[in-house]
């Protein structure tokens, strides 16, 4: 199996932990995340296992513990699993005590970018505005949900995760963990709306489709020579109702609050 890419991290306990994880992975012959997922009895997802190695953040101790135990057994020569687990627990405690991993990774990345004049690397993605990042990955998830719903296929976490992975977008969307967070939000929304989660999910899928159709109709009306002013206005109003984030500036009015 190919070697996983290491995240760029500033000097410190988190970097040491990550480098030691990669070193142990090498000794074990670079087993895939799916192989480790099966080896640990599906106790943690293959996405979380992969993230423990490639993300510039501190993985949970539960993930590190089971992965290290399996890697120690796969290593050649074989390593004492208990000793390796204890060693990594010490490394993990130091990284945890050093502070929020996102802050450390963000600070180090900004300093490198400012000093080198080079564009930000992939590891700088967590420094994006949270709202912008969440909107982009939610858009991908909603698109998959809408596609599955229109195809008459189940729209559960396993199905959405599988389709995202097939499209190469699962990691970008935050993996299975984020999808389960979305489920929590859906459960809360369904409760507040007084309907079942299934009804709530279908409603959201239909709303996504309606919003996409409204946007397409509006853009088509703008460039269609046969469209009159009333048609364009109706299409614009429908699109605006389904896209509340659109800000329409009234002529002659100051857009600032």
mmCIF file of C-alpha atoms in Angstrom:
data_model
loop_
_atom_site.group_PDB
_atom_site.id
_atom_site.type_symbol
_atom_site.label_atom_id
_atom_site.label_comp_id
_atom_site.label_asym_id
_atom_site.label_seq_id
_atom_site.Cartn_x
_atom_site.Cartn_y
_atom_site.Cartn_z
ATOM 1 C CA UNK A 1 0.000 0.000 0.000
ATOM 2 C CA UNK A 2 1.237 3.566 -0.673
ATOM 3 C CA UNK A 3 2.493 5.716 2.157
ATOM 4 C CA UNK A 4 0.015 8.286 3.430
ATOM 5 C CA UNK A 5 0.908 11.959 3.137
ATOM 6 C CA UNK A 6 1.994 13.611 6.347
ATOM 7 C CA UNK A 7 0.356 16.903 7.333
ATOM 8 C CA UNK A 8 2.606 19.900 7.769
ATOM 9 C CA UNK A 9 2.688 20.724 11.438
ATOM 10 C CA UNK A 10 4.723 23.187 13.522
ATOM 11 C CA UNK A 11 7.378 21.790 15.820
ATOM 12 C CA UNK A 12 5.817 20.420 18.967
ATOM 13 C CA UNK A 13 4.183 17.400 20.624
ATOM 14 C CA UNK A 14 1.494 17.022 17.953
ATOM 15 C CA UNK A 15 4.106 16.814 15.210
ATOM 16 C CA UNK A 16 6.053 14.218 17.218
ATOM 17 C CA UNK A 17 2.919 12.118 17.733
ATOM 18 C CA UNK A 18 2.031 12.247 14.047
ATOM 19 C CA UNK A 19 5.563 11.333 12.939
ATOM 20 C CA UNK A 20 5.630 8.377 15.311
ATOM 21 C CA UNK A 21 2.288 7.166 13.978
ATOM 22 C CA UNK A 22 3.637 7.267 10.438
ATOM 23 C CA UNK A 23 6.820 5.499 11.516
ATOM 24 C CA UNK A 24 4.802 2.698 13.108
ATOM 25 C CA UNK A 25 2.621 2.521 10.004
ATOM 26 C CA UNK A 26 5.781 2.021 7.959
ATOM 27 C CA UNK A 27 7.002 -0.807 10.198
ATOM 28 C CA UNK A 28 3.643 -2.530 9.718
ATOM 29 C CA UNK A 29 3.942 -2.419 5.926
ATOM 30 C CA UNK A 30 1.531 0.487 5.289
ATOM 31 C CA UNK A 31 -1.772 -1.359 5.803
ATOM 32 C CA UNK A 32 -4.795 0.414 4.341
ATOM 33 C CA UNK A 33 -7.394 2.167 6.475
ATOM 34 C CA UNK A 34 -9.955 -0.453 5.511
ATOM 35 C CA UNK A 35 -7.639 -3.279 6.538
ATOM 36 C CA UNK A 36 -7.107 -1.625 9.919
ATOM 37 C CA UNK A 37 -10.848 -0.981 10.185
ATOM 38 C CA UNK A 38 -11.482 -4.712 9.880
ATOM 39 C CA UNK A 39 -8.541 -5.582 12.144
ATOM 40 C CA UNK A 40 -9.925 -3.479 15.009
ATOM 41 C CA UNK A 41 -13.300 -5.187 14.697
ATOM 42 C CA UNK A 42 -14.933 -2.116 13.122
ATOM 43 C CA UNK A 43 -14.588 -0.324 16.464
ATOM 44 C CA UNK A 44 -13.757 2.926 14.623
ATOM 45 C CA UNK A 45 -14.453 3.940 11.030
ATOM 46 C CA UNK A 46 -11.808 3.701 8.321
ATOM 47 C CA UNK A 47 -12.270 7.451 7.798
ATOM 48 C CA UNK A 48 -11.284 8.219 11.386
ATOM 49 C CA UNK A 49 -8.291 5.912 11.078
ATOM 50 C CA UNK A 50 -7.108 7.691 7.944
ATOM 51 C CA UNK A 51 -7.708 11.111 9.516
ATOM 52 C CA UNK A 52 -5.508 10.181 12.482
ATOM 53 C CA UNK A 53 -2.555 10.108 10.081
ATOM 54 C CA UNK A 54 -3.283 12.832 7.532
ATOM 55 C CA UNK A 55 -5.205 15.554 9.383
ATOM 56 C CA UNK A 56 -3.294 18.393 11.147
ATOM 57 C CA UNK A 57 -5.360 17.873 14.300
ATOM 58 C CA UNK A 58 -5.139 15.729 17.403
ATOM 59 C CA UNK A 59 -7.018 12.436 16.864
ATOM 60 C CA UNK A 60 -9.040 10.980 19.705
ATOM 61 C CA UNK A 61 -7.176 8.662 22.034
ATOM 62 C CA UNK A 62 -9.641 5.865 21.330
ATOM 63 C CA UNK A 63 -8.646 5.838 17.657
ATOM 64 C CA UNK A 64 -4.928 6.031 18.400
ATOM 65 C CA UNK A 65 -5.095 3.238 20.973
ATOM 66 C CA UNK A 66 -6.747 0.620 18.765
ATOM 67 C CA UNK A 67 -4.689 1.558 15.707
ATOM 68 C CA UNK A 68 -1.372 1.427 17.560
ATOM 69 C CA UNK A 69 -2.265 -1.952 19.045
ATOM 70 C CA UNK A 70 -2.937 -3.410 15.603
ATOM 71 C CA UNK A 71 0.095 -1.797 13.969
ATOM 72 C CA UNK A 72 2.338 -3.189 16.701
ATOM 73 C CA UNK A 73 1.082 -6.693 15.924
ATOM 74 C CA UNK A 74 1.552 -6.205 12.185
ATOM 75 C CA UNK A 75 5.045 -4.729 12.539
ATOM 76 C CA UNK A 76 8.066 -6.791 11.574
ATOM 77 C CA UNK A 77 9.749 -7.566 13.817
ATOM 78 C CA UNK A 78 6.612 -7.653 15.962
ATOM 79 C CA UNK A 79 6.438 -5.063 18.722
ATOM 80 C CA UNK A 80 4.986 -5.454 22.202
ATOM 81 C CA UNK A 81 1.490 -4.023 21.846
ATOM 82 C CA UNK A 82 1.161 -2.927 25.482
ATOM 83 C CA UNK A 83 4.489 -1.101 25.414
ATOM 84 C CA UNK A 84 3.607 0.696 22.190
ATOM 85 C CA UNK A 85 0.185 1.687 23.505
ATOM 86 C CA UNK A 86 1.763 3.084 26.687
ATOM 87 C CA UNK A 87 4.385 4.953 24.654
ATOM 88 C CA UNK A 88 1.780 6.526 22.422
ATOM 89 C CA UNK A 89 -0.427 7.403 25.379
ATOM 90 C CA UNK A 90 2.427 9.498 26.725
ATOM 91 C CA UNK A 91 2.885 11.173 23.335
ATOM 92 C CA UNK A 92 -0.858 11.796 23.042
ATOM 93 C CA UNK A 93 -1.055 13.304 26.554
ATOM 94 C CA UNK A 94 1.728 15.728 25.706
ATOM 95 C CA UNK A 95 0.032 16.763 22.477
ATOM 96 C CA UNK A 96 -3.288 17.187 24.270
ATOM 97 C CA UNK A 97 -1.717 19.332 26.961
ATOM 98 C CA UNK A 98 0.027 21.563 24.407
ATOM 99 C CA UNK A 99 -3.212 23.286 23.422
ATOM 100 C CA UNK A 100 -5.863 23.244 20.703
ATOM 101 C CA UNK A 101 -4.392 21.482 17.679
ATOM 102 C CA UNK A 102 -6.189 23.701 15.191
ATOM 103 C CA UNK A 103 -4.606 26.799 16.687
ATOM 104 C CA UNK A 104 -1.134 25.302 16.561
ATOM 105 C CA UNK A 105 -1.537 24.062 13.000
ATOM 106 C CA UNK A 106 -3.038 27.345 11.829
ATOM 107 C CA UNK A 107 -0.282 29.421 13.411
ATOM 108 C CA UNK A 108 2.474 27.310 11.913
ATOM 109 C CA UNK A 109 0.910 27.335 8.449
ATOM 110 C CA UNK A 110 0.430 31.091 8.430
ATOM 111 C CA UNK A 111 4.010 31.675 9.468
ATOM 112 C CA UNK A 112 5.305 29.419 6.703
ATOM 113 C CA UNK A 113 3.116 31.086 4.092
ATOM 114 C CA UNK A 114 4.139 34.581 5.154
ATOM 115 C CA UNK A 115 7.820 33.754 5.243
ATOM 116 C CA UNK A 116 8.031 31.829 1.978
ATOM 117 C CA UNK A 117 5.581 33.784 -0.140
ATOM 118 C CA UNK A 118 4.175 30.492 -1.404
ATOM 119 C CA UNK A 119 0.454 29.771 -1.676
ATOM 120 C CA UNK A 120 -1.166 27.989 1.225
ATOM 121 C CA UNK A 121 -0.935 24.196 1.190
ATOM 122 C CA UNK A 122 -3.749 21.721 1.717
ATOM 123 C CA UNK A 123 -3.061 21.773 5.443
ATOM 124 C CA UNK A 124 -4.148 25.437 5.509
ATOM 125 C CA UNK A 125 -7.749 24.522 4.672
ATOM 126 C CA UNK A 126 -8.881 24.455 8.336
ATOM 127 C CA UNK A 127 -7.909 28.182 8.511
ATOM 128 C CA UNK A 128 -10.774 29.082 6.135
ATOM 129 C CA UNK A 129 -13.773 30.853 7.589
ATOM 130 C CA UNK A 130 -15.848 28.130 9.228
ATOM 131 C CA UNK A 131 -19.076 29.310 7.559
ATOM 132 C CA UNK A 132 -17.526 29.171 4.088
ATOM 133 C CA UNK A 133 -16.075 25.713 4.687
ATOM 134 C CA UNK A 134 -19.293 24.341 6.138
ATOM 135 C CA UNK A 135 -21.351 25.815 3.281
ATOM 136 C CA UNK A 136 -19.174 24.193 0.619
ATOM 137 C CA UNK A 137 -19.232 20.724 2.174
ATOM 138 C CA UNK A 138 -22.932 20.985 2.977
ATOM 139 C CA UNK A 139 -23.572 21.802 -0.674
ATOM 140 C CA UNK A 140 -21.836 18.576 -1.716
ATOM 141 C CA UNK A 141 -23.778 16.545 0.849
ATOM 142 C CA UNK A 142 -27.103 18.107 -0.162
ATOM 143 C CA UNK A 143 -26.342 17.408 -3.799
ATOM 144 C CA UNK A 144 -25.778 13.724 -3.046
ATOM 145 C CA UNK A 145 -28.928 13.576 -0.902
ATOM 146 C CA UNK A 146 -30.949 15.125 -3.729
ATOM 147 C CA UNK A 147 -29.425 12.798 -6.336
ATOM 148 C CA UNK A 148 -30.133 9.693 -4.252
ATOM 149 C CA UNK A 149 -33.674 10.830 -3.524
ATOM 150 C CA UNK A 150 -34.431 11.521 -7.187
ATOM 151 C CA UNK A 151 -33.029 8.100 -8.084
ATOM 152 C CA UNK A 152 -35.405 6.487 -5.583
ATOM 153 C CA UNK A 153 -32.532 5.168 -3.468
ATOM 154 C CA UNK A 154 -32.235 5.204 0.360
ATOM 155 C CA UNK A 155 -30.879 8.415 1.842
ATOM 156 C CA UNK A 156 -29.162 7.182 4.997
ATOM 157 C CA UNK A 157 -25.710 7.914 6.337
ATOM 158 C CA UNK A 158 -24.165 4.718 4.887
ATOM 159 C CA UNK A 159 -25.644 5.404 1.439
ATOM 160 C CA UNK A 160 -24.621 9.080 1.437
ATOM 161 C CA UNK A 161 -21.128 8.228 2.696
ATOM 162 C CA UNK A 162 -20.710 5.540 0.032
ATOM 163 C CA UNK A 163 -21.809 7.889 -2.745
ATOM 164 C CA UNK A 164 -19.538 10.688 -1.500
ATOM 165 C CA UNK A 165 -16.628 8.263 -1.363
ATOM 166 C CA UNK A 166 -17.420 7.060 -4.888
ATOM 167 C CA UNK A 167 -17.245 10.677 -6.039
ATOM 168 C CA UNK A 168 -14.015 11.260 -4.129
ATOM 169 C CA UNK A 169 -15.666 13.853 -1.866
ATOM 170 C CA UNK A 170 -16.051 12.049 1.466
ATOM 171 C CA UNK A 171 -12.833 13.399 2.993
ATOM 172 C CA UNK A 172 -13.615 16.927 1.787
ATOM 173 C CA UNK A 173 -17.018 16.760 3.467
ATOM 174 C CA UNK A 174 -15.542 15.859 6.849
ATOM 175 C CA UNK A 175 -15.962 12.102 6.663
ATOM 176 C CA UNK A 176 -18.546 9.936 8.348
ATOM 177 C CA UNK A 177 -18.253 11.841 11.627
ATOM 178 C CA UNK A 178 -19.629 15.008 10.057
ATOM 179 C CA UNK A 179 -22.448 13.090 8.401
ATOM 180 C CA UNK A 180 -23.516 11.784 11.803
ATOM 181 C CA UNK A 181 -23.472 15.357 13.100
ATOM 182 C CA UNK A 182 -25.829 16.227 10.253
ATOM 183 C CA UNK A 183 -28.101 13.406 11.416
ATOM 184 C CA UNK A 184 -28.202 14.921 14.893
ATOM 185 C CA UNK A 185 -29.245 18.249 13.398
ATOM 186 C CA UNK A 186 -31.906 16.506 11.306
ATOM 187 C CA UNK A 187 -33.302 14.731 14.376
ATOM 188 C CA UNK A 188 -33.552 18.028 16.216
ATOM 189 C CA UNK A 189 -35.134 19.730 13.211
ATOM 190 C CA UNK A 190 -37.662 16.920 12.769
ATOM 191 C CA UNK A 191 -38.598 17.089 16.450
ATOM 192 C CA UNK A 192 -39.123 20.849 16.285
ATOM 193 C CA UNK A 193 -41.124 20.494 13.048
ATOM 194 C CA UNK A 194 -43.322 17.791 14.570
ATOM 195 C CA UNK A 195 -42.586 15.173 11.890
ATOM 196 C CA UNK A 196 -40.584 12.000 11.501
ATOM 197 C CA UNK A 197 -36.910 12.104 10.507
ATOM 198 C CA UNK A 198 -37.809 10.365 7.236
ATOM 199 C CA UNK A 199 -40.418 13.016 6.400
ATOM 200 C CA UNK A 200 -37.978 15.751 7.362
ATOM 201 C CA UNK A 201 -35.248 14.235 5.172
ATOM 202 C CA UNK A 202 -37.554 13.934 2.167
ATOM 203 C CA UNK A 203 -38.729 17.515 2.687
ATOM 204 C CA UNK A 204 -35.130 18.728 2.659
ATOM 205 C CA UNK A 205 -34.345 16.701 -0.467
ATOM 206 C CA UNK A 206 -37.366 18.172 -2.244
ATOM 207 C CA UNK A 207 -36.395 21.656 -1.133
ATOM 208 C CA UNK A 208 -32.902 21.160 -2.526
ATOM 209 C CA UNK A 209 -34.380 20.082 -5.853
ATOM 210 C CA UNK A 210 -36.839 22.984 -5.891
ATOM 211 C CA UNK A 211 -34.068 25.462 -5.133
ATOM 212 C CA UNK A 212 -31.904 24.052 -7.920
ATOM 213 C CA UNK A 213 -34.806 24.234 -10.395
ATOM 214 C CA UNK A 214 -35.576 27.821 -9.396
ATOM 215 C CA UNK A 215 -31.961 28.861 -9.839
ATOM 216 C CA UNK A 216 -31.806 27.207 -13.273
ATOM 217 C CA UNK A 217 -35.088 28.818 -14.365
ATOM 218 C CA UNK A 218 -33.869 32.268 -13.298
ATOM 219 C CA UNK A 219 -30.522 31.977 -15.094
ATOM 220 C CA UNK A 220 -32.244 30.651 -18.218
ATOM 221 C CA UNK A 221 -34.736 33.514 -18.241
ATOM 222 C CA UNK A 222 -31.921 36.060 -18.166
ATOM 223 C CA UNK A 223 -30.352 34.762 -21.367
ATOM 224 C CA UNK A 224 -33.506 33.683 -23.189
ATOM 225 C CA UNK A 225 -34.374 36.276 -25.905
ATOM 226 C CA UNK A 226 -38.046 35.299 -25.576
ATOM 227 C CA UNK A 227 -38.233 36.129 -21.857
ATOM 228 C CA UNK A 228 -40.166 39.232 -20.930
ATOM 229 C CA UNK A 229 -39.674 41.391 -17.857
ATOM 230 C CA UNK A 230 -42.522 39.760 -15.938
ATOM 231 C CA UNK A 231 -41.137 36.267 -16.533
ATOM 232 C CA UNK A 232 -37.694 37.302 -15.328
ATOM 233 C CA UNK A 233 -39.181 39.012 -12.276
ATOM 234 C CA UNK A 234 -41.258 35.964 -11.321
ATOM 235 C CA UNK A 235 -38.251 33.667 -11.780
ATOM 236 C CA UNK A 236 -36.087 36.000 -9.685
ATOM 237 C CA UNK A 237 -38.655 36.168 -6.886
ATOM 238 C CA UNK A 238 -39.028 32.368 -6.795
ATOM 239 C CA UNK A 239 -35.266 31.886 -6.714
ATOM 240 C CA UNK A 240 -34.882 34.486 -3.959
ATOM 241 C CA UNK A 241 -37.506 32.763 -1.804
ATOM 242 C CA UNK A 242 -35.619 29.473 -2.018
ATOM 243 C CA UNK A 243 -32.184 31.092 -1.674
ATOM 244 C CA UNK A 244 -32.501 33.441 1.330
ATOM 245 C CA UNK A 245 -28.747 33.962 1.306
ATOM 246 C CA UNK A 246 -29.045 35.949 -1.916
ATOM 247 C CA UNK A 247 -28.899 39.684 -1.210
ATOM 248 C CA UNK A 248 -30.759 41.814 -3.704
ATOM 249 C CA UNK A 249 -29.740 45.453 -3.684
ATOM 250 C CA UNK A 250 -32.570 47.860 -4.419
ATOM 251 C CA UNK A 251 -31.735 50.638 -6.940
ATOM 252 C CA UNK A 252 -30.681 53.832 -5.313
ATOM 253 C CA UNK A 253 -30.392 52.295 -1.844
ATOM 254 C CA UNK A 254 -27.293 51.888 0.222
ATOM 255 C CA UNK A 255 -26.699 48.111 0.789
ATOM 256 C CA UNK A 256 -24.939 48.766 4.096
ATOM 257 C CA UNK A 257 -27.048 48.429 7.246
#
